[in-house]
Tab-separated table of C-alpha atoms in Angstrom:
chain	number	residue	atom	x	y	z
A	1	MET	CA	74.624	20.506	73.689
A	2	SER	CA	77.845	20.418	75.543
A	3	TRP	CA	78.068	16.658	76.632
A	4	LEU	CA	77.375	16.064	72.329
A	5	VAL	CA	80.844	18.018	71.985
A	6	VAL	CA	82.324	16.131	74.656
A	7	SER	CA	81.379	13.350	73.517
A	8	ALA	CA	82.714	14.258	69.613
A	9	LEU	CA	86.092	14.883	71.664
A	10	LEU	CA	85.978	11.156	72.845
A	11	PHE	CA	85.074	9.406	69.624
A	12	ALA	CA	87.763	11.449	68.271
A	13	ILE	CA	90.374	10.315	70.430
A	14	GLY	CA	89.059	7.042	70.074
A	15	ALA	CA	89.761	6.543	66.417
A	16	TYR	CA	93.003	8.236	67.057
A	17	GLY	CA	93.928	5.075	69.089
A	18	VAL	CA	92.580	2.893	66.498
A	19	LEU	CA	94.877	4.797	63.756
A	20	SER	CA	98.323	5.211	65.996
A	21	ARG	CA	98.005	1.613	68.141
A	22	ARG	CA	100.215	-1.277	67.311
A	23	THR	CA	98.831	-4.088	69.389
A	24	ALA	CA	95.164	-5.175	69.186
A	25	ILE	CA	94.362	-5.392	72.617
A	26	LEU	CA	94.471	-1.724	72.561
A	27	VAL	CA	92.962	-1.233	69.188
A	28	PHE	CA	90.196	-2.985	70.766
A	29	LEU	CA	90.088	-0.560	74.308
A	30	SER	CA	90.049	2.113	71.477
A	31	ILE	CA	87.022	1.012	70.264
A	32	GLU	CA	85.703	0.435	73.381
A	33	LEU	CA	85.837	4.458	74.010
A	34	MET	CA	84.156	5.136	70.408
A	35	LEU	CA	81.561	2.999	71.308
A	36	ASN	CA	81.064	4.966	74.934
A	37	ALA	CA	81.028	7.542	72.892
A	38	ALA	CA	78.423	6.958	70.570
A	39	ASN	CA	76.438	5.930	73.940
A	40	LEU	CA	77.092	9.190	75.812
A	41	ALA	CA	75.944	10.994	72.565
A	42	LEU	CA	72.369	8.660	72.973
A	43	ILE	CA	72.152	9.783	76.527
A	44	ALA	CA	72.559	12.944	75.883
A	45	PHE	CA	69.873	12.754	73.142
A	46	ALA	CA	67.791	11.217	75.101
A	47	ARG	CA	67.867	13.892	78.023
A	48	GLN	CA	67.457	16.959	75.190
A	49	TRP	CA	64.352	15.210	73.365
A	50	GLY	CA	62.921	13.939	76.759
A	51	SER	CA	62.357	10.273	74.928
A	52	LEU	CA	63.299	7.409	76.788
A	53	GLU	CA	64.044	5.389	73.815
A	54	ALA	CA	67.710	6.638	73.059
A	55	GLN	CA	68.409	4.933	76.487
A	56	VAL	CA	67.309	1.153	75.473
A	57	VAL	CA	69.336	1.664	72.412
A	58	THR	CA	72.515	2.505	74.506
A	59	LEU	CA	71.549	-0.576	76.546
A	60	PHE	CA	71.773	-2.709	73.765
A	61	VAL	CA	75.029	-0.961	72.280
A	62	ILE	CA	76.677	-2.374	75.806
A	63	ALA	CA	75.092	-5.799	75.278
A	64	ILE	CA	76.308	-5.975	71.623
A	65	ALA	CA	79.785	-4.485	72.703
A	66	ALA	CA	80.124	-7.573	75.312
A	67	ALA	CA	79.829	-10.187	72.564
A	68	GLU	CA	82.059	-8.224	70.311
A	69	VAL	CA	84.682	-8.124	73.370
A	70	ALA	CA	83.851	-11.997	73.986
A	71	VAL	CA	84.683	-13.094	70.110
A	72	GLY	CA	87.654	-10.356	69.620
A	73	LEU	CA	89.565	-11.792	72.731
A	74	GLY	CA	88.882	-15.069	71.596
A	75	LEU	CA	90.330	-14.274	68.403
A	76	ILE	CA	93.162	-12.242	69.634
A	77	VAL	CA	94.083	-15.374	72.153
A	78	ALA	CA	94.099	-17.832	69.210
A	79	ILE	CA	96.017	-15.753	66.681
A	80	PHE	CA	98.813	-14.907	69.757
A	81	ARG	CA	98.581	-18.823	70.161
A	82	ARG	CA	99.783	-19.355	66.393
A	83	ARG	CA	102.289	-16.133	65.623
A	84	GLU	CA	103.697	-15.433	69.417
A	85	THR	CA	102.413	-11.419	68.376
A	86	THR	CA	99.030	-9.685	68.384
A	87	GLY	CA	100.656	-6.692	66.628
A	88	VAL	CA	98.977	-5.342	63.679
A	89	ASP	CA	101.464	-4.373	61.754
A	90	GLU	CA	102.906	-8.019	61.388
A	91	LEU	CA	99.734	-9.549	60.981
A	92	ARG	CA	99.469	-9.366	57.030
A	93	GLY	CA	98.557	-12.789	55.775
A	94	LEU	CA	95.363	-14.339	55.999
A	95	ARG	CA	96.291	-17.907	55.533
A	96	GLY	CA	97.103	-18.328	59.195
B	1	MET	CA	77.822	23.767	82.488
B	2	SER	CA	78.466	23.611	86.302
B	3	PHE	CA	81.679	23.626	87.891
B	4	ALA	CA	81.159	19.452	88.768
B	5	GLU	CA	80.168	19.021	84.569
B	6	LEU	CA	83.584	20.808	83.918
B	7	LEU	CA	85.369	18.801	85.598
B	8	ALA	CA	83.626	15.538	84.938
B	9	ALA	CA	84.031	16.487	81.372
B	10	ALA	CA	87.981	17.084	81.895
B	11	LEU	CA	88.225	14.035	84.010
B	12	LEU	CA	87.244	12.028	80.635
B	13	ILE	CA	88.973	13.759	78.021
B	14	LEU	CA	92.128	13.099	79.842
B	15	SER	CA	91.723	9.743	81.195
B	16	ALA	CA	90.861	8.935	76.999
B	17	LEU	CA	93.904	10.598	76.327
B	18	VAL	CA	95.841	8.082	78.921
B	19	VAL	CA	94.076	5.358	77.235
B	20	VAL	CA	95.601	5.917	73.802
B	21	ARG	CA	98.809	7.230	74.697
B	22	THR	CA	100.315	5.614	77.279
B	23	SER	CA	102.763	2.846	76.585
B	24	ASN	CA	101.500	0.372	78.926
B	25	ALA	CA	98.766	-1.572	78.212
B	26	VAL	CA	97.832	-2.179	81.890
B	27	HIS	CA	98.158	1.501	82.395
B	28	ALA	CA	95.791	1.941	79.555
B	29	ALA	CA	92.925	-0.483	80.483
B	30	LEU	CA	92.859	1.455	84.186
B	31	ALA	CA	92.843	4.837	82.429
B	32	LEU	CA	89.766	3.170	80.944
B	33	ILE	CA	88.123	1.738	83.646
B	34	ALA	CA	88.252	5.463	85.408
B	35	ASN	CA	86.883	6.905	82.249
B	36	PHE	CA	83.726	4.545	82.316
B	37	LEU	CA	83.443	5.525	86.118
B	38	VAL	CA	82.767	9.039	85.441
B	39	ILE	CA	80.572	8.290	82.221
B	40	ALA	CA	78.455	6.530	84.769
B	41	ALA	CA	78.089	9.603	86.923
B	42	VAL	CA	77.897	11.853	83.947
B	43	TYR	CA	74.583	9.380	83.220
B	44	VAL	CA	73.386	9.963	86.495
B	45	GLY	CA	73.102	13.420	86.132
B	46	LEU	CA	71.282	12.867	82.684
B	47	GLU	CA	68.244	11.113	84.241
B	48	ALA	CA	70.198	7.823	83.102
B	49	ARG	CA	70.405	5.486	86.339
B	50	PHE	CA	69.638	2.367	85.187
B	51	VAL	CA	72.055	2.923	82.231
B	52	ALA	CA	74.657	3.986	84.752
B	53	MET	CA	74.805	1.327	86.932
B	54	THR	CA	74.446	-0.993	83.695
B	55	GLN	CA	77.661	0.874	82.478
B	56	VAL	CA	79.256	0.243	86.287
B	57	ILE	CA	78.536	-3.720	86.139
B	58	VAL	CA	78.989	-4.694	82.727
B	59	TYR	CA	81.417	-2.297	81.254
B	60	ALA	CA	83.517	-1.482	84.481
B	61	GLY	CA	83.260	-4.748	86.346
B	62	ALA	CA	83.198	-7.844	83.086
B	63	ILE	CA	85.069	-6.593	80.040
B	64	VAL	CA	88.001	-4.345	81.550
B	65	VAL	CA	88.541	-7.289	83.450
B	66	LEU	CA	88.437	-9.503	80.560
B	67	PHE	CA	90.561	-7.055	78.711
B	68	LEU	CA	93.186	-7.322	82.183
B	69	PHE	CA	93.050	-10.861	81.694
B	70	VAL	CA	93.913	-11.151	78.282
B	71	ILE	CA	96.607	-8.627	78.546
B	72	MET	CA	98.398	-10.492	81.641
B	73	LEU	CA	97.727	-13.941	79.804
B	74	LEU	CA	99.500	-13.131	76.735
B	75	SER	CA	102.246	-11.142	78.836
B	76	ALA	CA	101.128	-7.892	76.577
B	77	ALA	CA	101.810	-5.310	79.123
B	78	GLN	CA	104.651	-3.658	76.377
B	79	ALA	CA	102.419	-2.230	74.067
B	80	ASN	CA	104.814	-0.754	71.808
B	81	VAL	CA	107.013	-3.736	71.097
B	82	GLY	CA	108.305	-5.120	67.529
B	83	LYS	CA	109.192	-3.816	64.677
B	84	ASP	CA	107.030	-0.924	62.917
B	85	LEU	CA	105.882	-1.442	59.431
B	86	LEU	CA	104.290	1.860	58.942
B	87	PRO	CA	106.762	4.437	60.587
B	88	GLY	CA	105.511	8.208	60.402
B	89	LEU	CA	101.792	7.102	60.865
B	90	GLN	CA	101.614	9.294	64.100
B	91	ILE	CA	101.164	12.568	62.101
B	92	PRO	CA	98.081	11.509	59.730
B	93	ALA	CA	96.518	10.092	62.402
B	94	ILE	CA	96.399	13.303	64.687
B	95	LEU	CA	95.363	15.190	61.352
B	96	GLY	CA	92.512	12.410	60.530
B	97	SER	CA	91.308	13.100	64.068
B	98	VAL	CA	90.905	16.234	64.458
B	99	ALA	CA	89.464	16.847	60.780
B	100	LEU	CA	86.828	13.867	61.995
B	101	ALA	CA	86.455	15.693	65.801
B	102	GLY	CA	85.927	18.893	63.687
B	103	VAL	CA	83.626	17.135	61.349
B	104	LEU	CA	81.008	15.616	64.507
B	105	VAL	CA	81.185	18.932	66.704
B	106	TYR	CA	80.238	21.056	63.384
B	107	ALA	CA	76.988	18.327	63.075
B	108	LEU	CA	76.520	17.777	66.579
B	109	GLY	CA	76.249	21.654	67.061
B	110	ARG	CA	73.170	21.933	64.159
B	111	PHE	CA	70.607	19.508	66.972
B	112	SER	CA	68.396	21.656	68.344
B	113	ALA	CA	66.007	20.079	70.757
B	114	PRO	CA	62.227	20.381	70.741
B	115	ALA	CA	60.460	22.734	72.813
B	116	ASN	CA	58.699	21.115	75.139
B	117	PRO	CA	60.371	17.790	75.921
B	118	GLY	CA	58.945	14.518	77.693
B	119	VAL	CA	59.843	12.889	80.913
B	120	LEU	CA	62.509	10.856	81.648
B	121	ASN	CA	61.617	9.555	85.249
B	122	GLY	CA	65.036	9.733	86.314
B	123	GLY	CA	65.977	6.651	83.512
B	124	LEU	CA	64.861	4.389	87.209
B	125	PRO	CA	64.496	0.666	85.326
B	126	GLN	CA	60.515	1.143	86.512
B	127	ALA	CA	60.806	3.687	83.536
B	128	LEU	CA	63.050	1.421	80.906
B	129	GLY	CA	61.329	-1.923	81.591
B	130	PRO	CA	57.547	-1.607	80.205
B	131	LEU	CA	60.141	-0.590	76.917
B	132	LEU	CA	62.098	-3.454	76.947
B	133	TYR	CA	59.503	-5.738	77.453
B	134	THR	CA	56.524	-5.159	75.636
B	135	PRO	CA	55.846	-6.916	72.281
B	136	GLU	CA	55.008	-3.538	70.375
B	137	LYS	CA	58.232	-1.889	71.234
B	138	TRP	CA	61.470	-3.723	72.186
B	139	LEU	CA	61.173	-7.315	73.081
B	140	TYR	CA	61.825	-9.009	70.143
B	141	ALA	CA	65.277	-6.789	70.339
B	142	LEU	CA	65.961	-7.698	73.665
B	143	LEU	CA	65.541	-11.693	72.828
B	144	LEU	CA	67.612	-11.833	69.742
B	145	VAL	CA	70.579	-9.451	71.653
B	146	GLY	CA	70.470	-12.825	74.722
B	147	PHE	CA	71.073	-15.177	71.403
B	148	LEU	CA	73.773	-13.219	70.488
B	149	LEU	CA	75.478	-13.367	73.287
B	150	LEU	CA	74.635	-17.158	73.805
B	151	VAL	CA	76.627	-16.894	70.058
B	152	ALA	CA	79.288	-15.125	70.929
B	153	THR	CA	80.089	-17.056	74.225
B	154	ILE	CA	80.230	-20.106	71.996
B	155	ALA	CA	82.405	-18.927	69.750
B	156	ALA	CA	84.514	-17.574	71.899
B	157	VAL	CA	85.283	-21.045	73.647
B	158	VAL	CA	85.227	-22.386	70.066
B	159	LEU	CA	88.120	-20.145	68.978
B	160	VAL	CA	89.961	-20.479	72.482
B	161	GLU	CA	90.106	-24.350	71.842
B	162	PRO	CA	94.029	-25.905	71.791
B	163	GLU	CA	94.106	-28.339	68.825
B	164	ARG	CA	92.923	-31.508	69.738
B	165	ILE	CA	95.482	-34.376	70.910
B	166	VAL	CA	95.304	-37.105	68.150
B	167	PRO	CA	93.891	-40.436	69.293
B	168	GLU	CA	95.776	-43.389	69.347
B	169	ALA	CA	93.626	-45.440	66.955
B	170	SER	CA	93.937	-43.118	64.238
B	171	LYS	CA	97.701	-43.218	63.744
B	172	PRO	CA	98.756	-44.645	61.098
B	173	ALA	CA	99.776	-48.494	60.976
B	174	SER	CA	103.261	-48.062	60.095
B	175	GLU	CA	103.817	-46.100	63.330
B	176	GLU	CA	101.420	-47.988	65.230
B	177	LYS	CA	103.600	-51.446	64.202
B	178	GLU	CA	106.843	-49.536	65.640
B	179	LEU	CA	105.219	-48.605	69.339
B	180	VAL	CA	104.180	-52.214	69.518
B	181	GLY	CA	107.694	-53.789	68.105
B	182	ARG	CA	109.120	-51.121	70.812
């Protein structure tokens, strides 16, 4: 029960980071924080329910987060090459 | 909660606040590593030892190091440089995240565990393996996730590939003549 509250607080802190940060890399770091809050909730549920399925889902979340980070950081590097910035406020055009 | 659990929860909240508030991106990534290590310790306490090891190896060992590498590569350590096109976003962001925390705490507070839960066996690999590698359970999902990782690796390589240098043969004829004349 108490770890569920901690995971809710961590998720809200990550959401604050996504909303308030100006650099795309730090927005990504905050997204990782939110994914980990979801993982913590899953593990707490697995403990309280006594079922291992939630732990398996946590492994899948970790793997998908790794794939997301690879693609996202590739995008950030490609955008930086073209625009010399990664500020999410200044990247407003989709034309590239 | 015991004292150790309270300490771990306080460390988690503190390091998460450092991640979202510090102005140095390297410090944010290091605080994120601290957060992940404390979460791994919490996982051990919650009978999820294999997930805890995966957390340390994959998240703290690979993903955050990749973040640090990109921060250094782009010289993007100063996180708040540049013109802020949306000033005054801080207060709405704080209000929104506080509201989100309230809703989530309320929703999770309504959860009630079953009377007689099952057995987790400490969350060891011996307990998780039969779930992951049985076709009736999660085997095909595991294979698909492996394929997803392969696609993501190829996508990352393709995205950061520099623009190709145009070979000599495909240049316009006039330019080529000029080169020969010289």
